[in-house]
Amino acid sequence: MSQANISLHNKEFTPYLPEAQITAAVREVAARINQDYAGQTPLFVAVLNGSFMFAADLLKELTVACEVAFIRVASYAGTSSTGEIKEILGLQEDVAGRHLVVLEDIVDTGHTMKAMLEQLHAKQPASVEVATLLIKPECLQHELNIKYQGLSIPNDFVVGYGLDYDGLGRNYRDLYRAV
Ligand code: IMP
């Protein structure tokens, strides 16, 4: 069945990865997490807005007792090497001594994840791992030990399944890539 292109802010996107492929990847990640965290009570730290669909679908596949927190990463101009500082907002939980799993929609350059991991480690959790639905290995600029990777994709801009192009496109079940 061929699907139609979509148009967001006058930019054209073409069908890329269907829902079934995303679901299979989410289930594989969930199965590994269920094994790795058996007997523990991890705290999942989901990064809004992009990870909301991934977090919901992943958590439905988990059988371990767990908690979930939703955070945001705010960027503002600063003096770091990338020219901006990223700060975690909304983490109310005491994460000291907890096993954390950060849930992200996509890791591109890795700037965001690197900054987030540094801030989380400073709060002295027992462990921190990352589960990302998508990763663009060609774009990665930091050595991040990302344990759970759903799907590797080339350097394309993608929307759907929680990911947006300037606010639009998060609602689609499938992933689309910019034409
Ligand atoms: P990074 O700091 O370069 O790894 O960028 C990560 C953030 O950029 C993600 O959390 C997304 O918000 C955004 N991003 C990167 N690539 C894409 C994409 O292909 N589609 C939508 N958002 C993206």
CSV table of C-alpha atoms and ligand atoms in Angstrom, one decimal:
chain,number,residue,atom,x,y,z
A,1,MET,CA,0.0,0.0,0.0
A,2,SER,CA,1.6,3.3,-1.0
A,3,GLN,CA,1.1,6.2,1.2
A,4,ALA,CA,0.9,9.9,0.3
A,5,ASN,CA,3.4,12.5,1.0
A,6,ILE,CA,2.6,15.1,3.7
A,7,SER,CA,3.2,18.8,3.6
A,8,LEU,CA,4.1,20.7,6.8
A,9,HIS,CA,4.9,24.5,6.7
A,10,ASN,CA,5.1,24.1,2.9
A,11,LYS,CA,7.8,21.5,3.2
A,12,GLU,CA,7.3,18.1,1.6
A,13,PHE,CA,7.8,14.8,3.5
A,14,THR,CA,7.7,11.4,2.1
A,15,PRO,CA,6.8,8.1,3.9
A,16,TYR,CA,9.9,6.6,5.4
A,17,LEU,CA,9.5,4.0,8.2
A,18,PRO,CA,6.1,2.5,8.8
A,19,GLU,CA,4.5,2.1,12.2
A,20,ALA,CA,5.1,-1.7,12.1
A,21,GLN,CA,8.8,-1.2,11.9
A,22,ILE,CA,8.8,1.3,14.7
A,23,THR,CA,6.7,-1.0,16.9
A,24,ALA,CA,9.1,-3.9,16.3
A,25,ALA,CA,12.1,-1.7,17.3
A,26,VAL,CA,10.3,-0.4,20.4
A,27,ARG,CA,9.5,-4.0,21.4
A,28,GLU,CA,13.1,-5.1,21.0
A,29,VAL,CA,14.3,-2.3,23.3
A,30,ALA,CA,11.6,-3.1,25.8
A,31,ALA,CA,12.5,-6.8,25.9
A,32,ARG,CA,16.1,-5.9,26.7
A,33,ILE,CA,15.1,-3.4,29.4
A,34,ASN,CA,12.8,-6.0,31.0
A,35,GLN,CA,15.8,-8.4,31.1
A,36,ASP,CA,18.4,-5.9,32.2
A,37,TYR,CA,16.3,-4.3,35.0
A,38,ALA,CA,14.6,-7.5,36.4
A,39,GLY,CA,14.4,-7.1,40.1
A,40,GLN,CA,15.1,-3.3,40.1
A,41,THR,CA,12.8,-0.3,40.0
A,42,PRO,CA,14.2,2.0,37.3
A,43,LEU,CA,13.1,5.6,36.9
A,44,PHE,CA,12.5,6.5,33.2
A,45,VAL,CA,13.2,10.1,32.4
A,46,ALA,CA,11.3,10.9,29.3
A,47,VAL,CA,12.4,14.1,27.4
A,48,LEU,CA,9.5,16.2,26.2
A,49,ASN,CA,8.1,16.9,23.7
A,50,GLY,CA,9.5,14.5,21.2
A,51,SER,CA,9.6,11.3,23.3
A,52,PHE,CA,6.0,11.2,24.4
A,53,MET,CA,4.9,8.5,21.9
A,54,PHE,CA,8.0,6.4,22.3
A,55,ALA,CA,7.7,6.6,26.1
A,56,ALA,CA,4.1,5.6,26.0
A,57,ASP,CA,4.6,2.7,23.7
A,58,LEU,CA,7.8,1.5,25.4
A,59,LEU,CA,6.3,1.7,28.9
A,60,LYS,CA,3.3,-0.4,27.8
A,61,GLU,CA,5.7,-3.2,26.9
A,62,LEU,CA,7.5,-3.1,30.2
A,63,THR,CA,6.9,-5.7,32.9
A,64,VAL,CA,9.3,-4.4,35.5
A,65,ALA,CA,8.1,-2.2,38.3
A,66,CYS,CA,9.1,1.3,37.3
A,67,GLU,CA,8.4,5.0,37.6
A,68,VAL,CA,8.4,7.7,34.9
A,69,ALA,CA,9.2,11.4,35.0
A,70,PHE,CA,8.9,13.9,32.2
A,71,ILE,CA,11.4,16.6,31.7
A,72,ARG,CA,12.3,19.3,29.3
A,73,VAL,CA,15.6,20.6,28.1
A,74,ALA,CA,15.7,24.4,27.8
A,75,SER,CA,18.4,26.0,25.6
A,76,TYR,CA,19.6,29.4,26.1
A,77,ALA,CA,22.5,31.4,24.8
A,78,GLY,CA,25.7,30.9,26.9
A,79,THR,CA,29.4,30.5,26.6
A,80,SER,CA,29.7,26.7,26.2
A,81,SER,CA,31.5,25.3,23.1
A,82,THR,CA,28.2,25.0,21.2
A,83,GLY,CA,27.2,28.5,22.1
A,84,GLU,CA,24.3,27.5,24.2
A,85,ILE,CA,23.6,26.0,27.6
A,86,LYS,CA,21.1,23.3,28.0
A,87,GLU,CA,19.3,23.0,31.4
A,88,ILE,CA,17.0,20.2,32.6
A,89,LEU,CA,13.6,21.5,33.8
A,90,GLY,CA,10.9,19.6,35.7
A,91,LEU,CA,12.8,16.8,37.4
A,92,GLN,CA,11.1,16.8,40.8
A,93,GLU,CA,12.2,13.3,41.8
A,94,ASP,CA,15.1,12.6,44.0
A,95,VAL,CA,17.3,10.6,41.6
A,96,ALA,CA,20.2,9.9,44.0
A,97,GLY,CA,20.8,6.2,44.2
A,98,ARG,CA,18.2,5.5,41.5
A,99,HIS,CA,18.7,3.5,38.2
A,100,LEU,CA,17.8,6.0,35.5
A,101,VAL,CA,16.9,5.4,31.9
A,102,VAL,CA,16.7,8.5,29.7
A,103,LEU,CA,14.1,8.2,27.0
A,104,GLU,CA,14.7,10.3,23.9
A,105,ASP,CA,13.1,10.4,20.4
A,106,ILE,CA,16.3,11.1,18.5
A,107,VAL,CA,20.0,11.6,19.0
A,108,ASP,CA,21.5,13.7,16.2
A,109,THR,CA,24.8,15.5,17.1
A,110,GLY,CA,24.4,14.3,20.7
A,111,HIS,CA,24.9,17.8,22.2
A,112,THR,CA,21.6,17.6,24.0
A,113,MET,CA,22.2,14.2,25.4
A,114,LYS,CA,25.7,15.0,26.5
A,115,ALA,CA,24.5,18.0,28.5
A,116,MET,CA,21.7,16.1,29.9
A,117,LEU,CA,23.8,13.2,31.0
A,118,GLU,CA,26.3,15.5,32.7
A,119,GLN,CA,23.5,17.1,34.7
A,120,LEU,CA,22.0,13.8,35.6
A,121,HIS,CA,25.3,12.3,36.7
A,122,ALA,CA,25.8,15.2,39.0
A,123,LYS,CA,22.7,14.2,41.0
A,124,GLN,CA,24.5,10.9,41.9
A,125,PRO,CA,22.1,8.3,40.5
A,126,ALA,CA,23.1,4.6,40.9
A,127,SER,CA,23.2,4.3,37.1
A,128,VAL,CA,22.2,6.2,33.9
A,129,GLU,CA,21.5,4.6,30.6
A,130,VAL,CA,19.9,6.0,27.5
A,131,ALA,CA,17.1,4.6,25.3
A,132,THR,CA,16.6,6.5,22.0
A,133,LEU,CA,14.2,5.5,19.3
A,134,LEU,CA,16.3,6.9,16.6
A,135,ILE,CA,20.0,7.7,16.2
A,136,LYS,CA,21.9,9.4,13.3
A,137,PRO,CA,25.4,7.8,13.6
A,138,GLU,CA,26.8,10.0,10.8
A,139,CYS,CA,25.9,13.2,12.8
A,140,LEU,CA,27.1,12.1,16.3
A,141,GLN,CA,29.8,14.4,17.6
A,142,HIS,CA,30.3,13.0,21.1
A,143,GLU,CA,31.2,9.6,22.5
A,144,LEU,CA,28.0,8.7,24.2
A,145,ASN,CA,27.5,5.2,25.4
A,146,ILE,CA,23.9,4.8,24.2
A,147,LYS,CA,22.9,1.3,25.3
A,148,TYR,CA,19.4,1.1,23.8
A,149,GLN,CA,19.1,2.2,20.2
A,150,GLY,CA,15.8,1.6,18.3
A,151,LEU,CA,16.7,2.4,14.7
A,152,SER,CA,19.8,3.9,13.1
A,153,ILE,CA,18.9,6.3,10.3
A,154,PRO,CA,21.0,8.4,7.8
A,155,ASN,CA,21.3,12.1,8.0
A,156,ASP,CA,17.7,12.9,7.0
A,157,PHE,CA,15.3,15.2,8.8
A,158,VAL,CA,12.4,13.1,9.9
A,159,VAL,CA,9.0,13.8,11.4
A,160,GLY,CA,6.1,11.7,12.9
A,161,TYR,CA,5.8,9.4,15.9
A,162,GLY,CA,6.4,12.4,18.2
A,163,LEU,CA,9.0,14.2,16.1
A,164,ASP,CA,8.2,17.6,14.7
A,165,TYR,CA,9.2,20.1,12.0
A,166,ASP,CA,8.7,23.5,13.7
A,167,GLY,CA,5.8,22.2,15.8
A,168,LEU,CA,4.0,20.1,13.2
A,169,GLY,CA,4.1,16.4,12.4
A,170,ARG,CA,4.2,14.8,15.8
A,171,ASN,CA,0.8,13.1,15.4
A,172,TYR,CA,1.6,10.7,12.6
A,173,ARG,CA,2.0,7.0,13.4
A,174,ASP,CA,4.7,6.5,10.7
A,175,LEU,CA,8.0,8.3,10.2
A,176,TYR,CA,8.4,10.6,7.2
A,177,ARG,CA,11.5,12.2,5.8
A,178,ALA,CA,12.1,15.6,4.2
A,179,VAL,CA,12.2,15.4,0.4
B,1,IMP,P1,21.1,16.9,19.1
B,1,IMP,O1,21.4,17.7,20.3
B,1,IMP,O2,21.8,17.4,17.9
B,1,IMP,O3,21.4,15.4,19.3
B,1,IMP,O4,19.6,17.1,18.8
B,1,IMP,C1,18.6,16.4,19.4
B,1,IMP,C2,17.3,17.2,19.2
B,1,IMP,O5,17.2,17.8,17.9
B,1,IMP,C3,16.2,16.1,19.2
B,1,IMP,O6,15.8,15.9,20.6
B,1,IMP,C4,15.2,16.7,18.4
B,1,IMP,O7,14.4,17.6,19.1
B,1,IMP,C5,16.0,17.5,17.3
B,1,IMP,N1,16.1,16.8,16.1
B,1,IMP,C6,17.3,16.3,15.6
B,1,IMP,N2,17.1,15.6,14.4
B,1,IMP,C7,15.8,15.7,14.2
B,1,IMP,C8,14.9,15.2,13.1
B,1,IMP,O8,15.3,14.5,12.1
B,1,IMP,N3,13.6,15.5,13.2
B,1,IMP,C9,13.1,16.2,14.3
B,1,IMP,N4,13.8,16.6,15.3
B,1,IMP,C10,15.1,16.4,15.2
